[in-house]
Coordinates of C-alpha atoms and ligand atoms in Angstrom, one line a residue:
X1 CA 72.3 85.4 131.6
X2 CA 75.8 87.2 131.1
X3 CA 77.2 87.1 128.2
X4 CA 80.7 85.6 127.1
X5 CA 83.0 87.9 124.9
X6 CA 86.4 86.8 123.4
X7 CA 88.6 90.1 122.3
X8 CA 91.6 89.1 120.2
X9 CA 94.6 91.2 121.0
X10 CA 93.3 92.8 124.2
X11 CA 97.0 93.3 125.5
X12 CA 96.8 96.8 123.7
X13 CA 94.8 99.8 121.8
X14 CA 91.9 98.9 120.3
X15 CA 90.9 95.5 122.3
X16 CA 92.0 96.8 125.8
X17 CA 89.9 99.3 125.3
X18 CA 86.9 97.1 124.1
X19 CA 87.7 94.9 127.2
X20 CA 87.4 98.0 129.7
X21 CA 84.0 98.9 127.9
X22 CA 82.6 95.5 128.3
X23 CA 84.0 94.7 131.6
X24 CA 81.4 98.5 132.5
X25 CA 78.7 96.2 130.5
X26 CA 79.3 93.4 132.6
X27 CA 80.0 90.6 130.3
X28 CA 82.6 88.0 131.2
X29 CA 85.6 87.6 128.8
X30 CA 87.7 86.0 127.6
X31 CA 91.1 88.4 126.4
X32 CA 93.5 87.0 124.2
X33 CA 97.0 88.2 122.8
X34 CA 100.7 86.7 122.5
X35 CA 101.9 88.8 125.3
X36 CA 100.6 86.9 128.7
X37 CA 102.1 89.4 131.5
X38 CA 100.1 92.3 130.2
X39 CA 97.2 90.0 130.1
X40 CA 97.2 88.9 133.9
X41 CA 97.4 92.8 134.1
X42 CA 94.8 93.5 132.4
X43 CA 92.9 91.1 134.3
X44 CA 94.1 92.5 137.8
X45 CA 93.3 96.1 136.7
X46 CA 90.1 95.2 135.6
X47 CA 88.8 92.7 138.3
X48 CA 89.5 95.7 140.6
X49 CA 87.0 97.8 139.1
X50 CA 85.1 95.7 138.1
X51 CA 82.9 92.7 139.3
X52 CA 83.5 90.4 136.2
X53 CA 85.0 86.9 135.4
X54 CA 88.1 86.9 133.2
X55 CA 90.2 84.1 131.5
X56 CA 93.4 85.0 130.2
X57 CA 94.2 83.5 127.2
X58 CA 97.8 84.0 125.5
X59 CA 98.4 82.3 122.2
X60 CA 99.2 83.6 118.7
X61 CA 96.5 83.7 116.4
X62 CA 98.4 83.4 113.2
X63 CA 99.5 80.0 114.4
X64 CA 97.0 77.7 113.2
X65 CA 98.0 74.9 115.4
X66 CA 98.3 77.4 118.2
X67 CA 94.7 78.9 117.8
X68 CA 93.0 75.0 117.7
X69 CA 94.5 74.1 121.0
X70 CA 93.5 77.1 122.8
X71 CA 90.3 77.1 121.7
X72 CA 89.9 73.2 122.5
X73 CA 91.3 73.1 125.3
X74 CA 89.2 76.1 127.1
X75 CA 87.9 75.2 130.3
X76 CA 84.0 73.8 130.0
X77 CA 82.8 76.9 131.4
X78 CA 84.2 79.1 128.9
X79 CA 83.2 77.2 125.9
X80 CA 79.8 78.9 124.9
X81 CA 81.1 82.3 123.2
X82 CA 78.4 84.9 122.6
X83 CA 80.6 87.6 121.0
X84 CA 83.9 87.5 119.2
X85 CA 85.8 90.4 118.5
X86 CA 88.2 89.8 115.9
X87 CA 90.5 92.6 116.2
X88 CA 94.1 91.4 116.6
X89 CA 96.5 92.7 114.2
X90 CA 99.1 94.6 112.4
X91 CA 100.6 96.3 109.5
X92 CA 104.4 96.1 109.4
X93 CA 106.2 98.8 107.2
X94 CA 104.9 101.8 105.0
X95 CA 106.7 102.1 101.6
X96 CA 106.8 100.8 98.0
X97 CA 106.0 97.1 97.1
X98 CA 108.7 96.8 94.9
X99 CA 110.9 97.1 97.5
X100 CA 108.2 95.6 100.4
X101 CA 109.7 93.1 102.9
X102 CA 108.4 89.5 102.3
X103 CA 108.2 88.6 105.8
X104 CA 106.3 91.6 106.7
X105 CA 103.8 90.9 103.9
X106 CA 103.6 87.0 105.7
X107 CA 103.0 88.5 109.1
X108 CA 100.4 90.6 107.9
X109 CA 98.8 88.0 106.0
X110 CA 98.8 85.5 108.4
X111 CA 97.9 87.7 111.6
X112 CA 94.6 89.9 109.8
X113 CA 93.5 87.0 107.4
X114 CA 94.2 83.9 108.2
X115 CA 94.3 84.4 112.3
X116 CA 90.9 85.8 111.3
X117 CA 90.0 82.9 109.8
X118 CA 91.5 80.0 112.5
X119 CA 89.9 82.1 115.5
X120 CA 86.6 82.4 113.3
X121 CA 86.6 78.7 112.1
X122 CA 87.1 77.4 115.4
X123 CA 84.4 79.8 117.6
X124 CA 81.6 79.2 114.5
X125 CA 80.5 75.9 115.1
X126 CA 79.2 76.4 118.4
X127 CA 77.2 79.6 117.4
X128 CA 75.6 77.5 114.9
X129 CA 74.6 74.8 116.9
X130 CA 73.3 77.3 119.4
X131 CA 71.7 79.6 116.3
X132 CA 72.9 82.1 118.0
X133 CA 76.2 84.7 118.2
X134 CA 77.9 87.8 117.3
X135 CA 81.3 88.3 115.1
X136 CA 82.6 91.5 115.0
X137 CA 85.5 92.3 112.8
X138 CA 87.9 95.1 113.3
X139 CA 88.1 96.2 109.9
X140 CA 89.9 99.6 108.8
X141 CA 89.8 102.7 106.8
X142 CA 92.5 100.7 104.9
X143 CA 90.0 97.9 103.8
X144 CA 87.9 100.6 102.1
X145 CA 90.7 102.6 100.3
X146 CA 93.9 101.8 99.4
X147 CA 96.8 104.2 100.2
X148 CA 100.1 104.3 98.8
X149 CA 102.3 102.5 100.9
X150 CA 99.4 101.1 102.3
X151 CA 99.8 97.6 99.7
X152 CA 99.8 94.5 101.6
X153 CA 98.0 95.5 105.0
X154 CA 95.4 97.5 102.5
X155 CA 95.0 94.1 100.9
X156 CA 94.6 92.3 104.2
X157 CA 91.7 94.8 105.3
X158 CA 89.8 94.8 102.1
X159 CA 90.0 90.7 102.9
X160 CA 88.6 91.5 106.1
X161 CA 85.5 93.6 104.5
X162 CA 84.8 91.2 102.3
X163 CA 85.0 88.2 104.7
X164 CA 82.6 89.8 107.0
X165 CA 80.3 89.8 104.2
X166 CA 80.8 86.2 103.2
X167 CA 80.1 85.9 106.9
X168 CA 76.9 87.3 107.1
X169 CA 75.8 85.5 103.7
X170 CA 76.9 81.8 105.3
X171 CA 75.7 82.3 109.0
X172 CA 72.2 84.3 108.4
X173 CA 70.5 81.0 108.6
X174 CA 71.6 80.5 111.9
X175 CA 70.3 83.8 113.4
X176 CA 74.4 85.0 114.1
X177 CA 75.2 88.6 113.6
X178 CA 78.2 89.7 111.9
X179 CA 79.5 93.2 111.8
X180 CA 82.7 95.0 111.0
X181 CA 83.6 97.8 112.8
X182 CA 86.2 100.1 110.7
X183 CA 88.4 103.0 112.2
X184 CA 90.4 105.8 110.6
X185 CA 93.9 106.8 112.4
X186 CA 94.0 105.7 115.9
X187 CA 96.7 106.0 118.4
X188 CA 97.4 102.7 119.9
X189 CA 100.8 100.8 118.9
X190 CA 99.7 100.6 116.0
X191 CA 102.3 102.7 114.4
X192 CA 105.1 101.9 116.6
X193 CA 104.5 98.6 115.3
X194 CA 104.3 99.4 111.9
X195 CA 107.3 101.3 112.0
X196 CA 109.1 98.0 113.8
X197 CA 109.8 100.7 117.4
X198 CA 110.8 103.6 115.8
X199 CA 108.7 105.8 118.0
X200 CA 109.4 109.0 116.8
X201 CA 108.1 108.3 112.9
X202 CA 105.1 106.6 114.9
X203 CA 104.1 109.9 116.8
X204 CA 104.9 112.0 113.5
X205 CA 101.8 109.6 112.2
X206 CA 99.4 111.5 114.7
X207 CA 101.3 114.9 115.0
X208 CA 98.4 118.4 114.2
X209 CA 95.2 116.5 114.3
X210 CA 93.2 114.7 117.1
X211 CA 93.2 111.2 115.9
X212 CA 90.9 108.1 117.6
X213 CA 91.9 106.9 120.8
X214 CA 91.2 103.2 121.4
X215 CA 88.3 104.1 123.3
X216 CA 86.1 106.0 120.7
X217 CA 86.3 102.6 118.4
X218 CA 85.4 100.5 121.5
X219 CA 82.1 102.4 122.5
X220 CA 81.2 101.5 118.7
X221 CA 81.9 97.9 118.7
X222 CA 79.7 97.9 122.7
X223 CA 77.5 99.8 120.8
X224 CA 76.5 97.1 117.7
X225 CA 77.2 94.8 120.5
X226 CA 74.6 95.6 122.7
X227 CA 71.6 96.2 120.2
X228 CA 69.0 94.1 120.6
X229 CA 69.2 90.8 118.8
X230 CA 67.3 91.6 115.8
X231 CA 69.7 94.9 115.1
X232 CA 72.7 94.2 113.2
X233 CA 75.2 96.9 112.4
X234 CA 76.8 95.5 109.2
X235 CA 79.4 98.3 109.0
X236 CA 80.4 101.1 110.6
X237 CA 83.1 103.4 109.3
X238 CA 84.5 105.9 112.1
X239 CA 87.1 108.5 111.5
X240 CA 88.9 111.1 113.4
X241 CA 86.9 114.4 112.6
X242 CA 90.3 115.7 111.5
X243 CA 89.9 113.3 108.8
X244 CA 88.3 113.0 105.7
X245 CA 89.7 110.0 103.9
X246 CA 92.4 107.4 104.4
X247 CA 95.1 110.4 103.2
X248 CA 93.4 113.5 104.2
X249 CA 93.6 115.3 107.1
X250 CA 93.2 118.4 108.4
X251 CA 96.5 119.1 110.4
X252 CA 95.8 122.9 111.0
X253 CA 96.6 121.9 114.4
X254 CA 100.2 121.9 113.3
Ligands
NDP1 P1 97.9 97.6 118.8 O1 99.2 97.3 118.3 O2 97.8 98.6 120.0 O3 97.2 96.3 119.2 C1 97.2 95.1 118.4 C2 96.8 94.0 119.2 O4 96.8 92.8 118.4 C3 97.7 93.7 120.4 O5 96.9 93.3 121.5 C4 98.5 92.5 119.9 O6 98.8 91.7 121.1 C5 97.5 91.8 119.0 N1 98.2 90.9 118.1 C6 99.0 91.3 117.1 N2 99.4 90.2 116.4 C7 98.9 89.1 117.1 C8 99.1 87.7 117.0 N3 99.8 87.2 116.0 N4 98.4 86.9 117.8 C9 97.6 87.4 118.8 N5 97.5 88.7 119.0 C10 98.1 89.6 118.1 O7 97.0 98.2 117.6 P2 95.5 98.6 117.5 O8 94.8 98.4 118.8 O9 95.4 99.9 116.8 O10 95.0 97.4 116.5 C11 93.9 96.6 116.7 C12 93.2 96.3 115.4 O11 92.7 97.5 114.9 C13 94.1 95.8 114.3 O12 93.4 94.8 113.6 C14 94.4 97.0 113.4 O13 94.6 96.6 112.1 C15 93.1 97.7 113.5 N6 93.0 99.1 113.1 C16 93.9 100.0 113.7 C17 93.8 101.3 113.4 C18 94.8 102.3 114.0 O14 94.9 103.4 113.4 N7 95.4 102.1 115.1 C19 92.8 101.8 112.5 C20 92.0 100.8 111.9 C21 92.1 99.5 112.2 P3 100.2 90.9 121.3 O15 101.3 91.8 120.7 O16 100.3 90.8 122.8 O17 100.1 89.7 120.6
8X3_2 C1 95.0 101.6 110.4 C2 94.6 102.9 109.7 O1 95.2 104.5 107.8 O2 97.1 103.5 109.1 O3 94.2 100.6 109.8 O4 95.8 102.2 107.5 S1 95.7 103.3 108.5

């Protein structure tokens, strides 16, 4: 039977790029995001070229109340979820927390944790009753070291690593796999984001090295996706070849 997918933030980078790779797969999905016009786009462009049913699904995640409703009110043939993808999120700014901006540090909190946690909390159940189901959590280089600058959406990630293992200790029982999938640099908006639009800082982030392109991290997450059942990839750390830890690169390419 095909398989249901939901991809958090699949309006950009990293998820629209796991959405094109499982839309190749044949899987039906689910895409979710704030932004709702490049989600109906997303859907056009990819119905096109591919054979696959897709629902649209635009609602913030780090809304609590926002996440519930969405999730409740999905139509009854969307309501079995094989996969999740958790991989909607940010990091706003890239200096000193002495001087770090509160409501960037709230944004990032509540967008990589607790959106994490509302999607998570609300797609669980139904894998348990079914005792079967797949989380995968887009983790980061930044949950496995910290960087300086790096603070509050360092914090966030670590939170992320360590939630995926509290995951996998809680839902074992039920026969649910959990990985966490965990890239180095990757150009996406990412860094346009991070730098609140200033686009020329964000390129200078990826300037003398070949970094990820959304694509690379998506073949890994189809990858643990699409092991059979008794194969769980708990954690898979990819890097740009250019680079050999969070702050060290080879930029030769300069
Ligand atoms: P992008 O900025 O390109 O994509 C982020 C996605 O998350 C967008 O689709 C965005 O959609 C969605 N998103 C952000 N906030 C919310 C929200 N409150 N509610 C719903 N959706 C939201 O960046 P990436 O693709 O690079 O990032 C994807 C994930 O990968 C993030 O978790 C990031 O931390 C992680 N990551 C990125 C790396 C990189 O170097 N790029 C490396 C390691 C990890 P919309 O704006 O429409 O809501
Ligand atoms: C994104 C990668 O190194 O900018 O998670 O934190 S990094």
């Amino acid at each position: 039977m095909t398989k249901t997918i939901m991809i958090t933030g699949a309006s950009s980078g990293i998820g629209e790029a796991c959405a094109w790779r499982f839309a190749a797969e044949g899987f039906r999905m689910i895409l979710t995001g704030r932004r709702k016009t490049r989600l109906e786009k997303l859907k056009s462009a990819l119905s096109e070229k591919h054979q696959v049913e897709i629902l649209p699904l635009a609602f913030d995640v780090s809304s609590r109340q926002e996440t519930e409703q969405a999730i409740k009110e999905l139509p009854r043939e969307w309501e079995k979820i094989d996969i999740l993808v958790n991989n909607a999120g940010l990091a706003l700014g890239f200096g000193g927390i002495d001087q770090g901006n509160i409501d960037d540090w709230e944004k990032m909190i509540d967008t990589n944790l607790k959106g994490l946690l509302y999607i998570s909390r609300a797609i669980m159940p139904g894998m348990v009753e079914r005792k079967s189901g797949h989380i995968i959590n887009i983790g980061s280089i930044a949950g496995k070291e910290t960087y300086p600058g790096g603070n509050v959406y360092c914090a966030t990630k670590n939170a992320v690593d360590s939630l995926t293992r509290a995951m996998r200790m809680d839902l074992v029982h039920y026969g649910i796999r959990v990985s966490n999938v965990s890239p180095g640099a990757t150009e996406t908006e990412f860094s346009e984001v991070r730098f609140h639009g200033d686009i020329q800082k964000a390129k200078n982030i990826y300037k003398g090295y070949k970094p990820l392109c959304g694509d690379d991290v998506a073949r890994a997450v189809v990858f643990a996706a699409t092991l059979p059942g008794h194969v769980n990839v708990n954690d898979m750390l990819i890097m740009p070849t250019a680079q050999a830890a969070a702050t060290i690169f080879n930029k030769k390419g300069e």
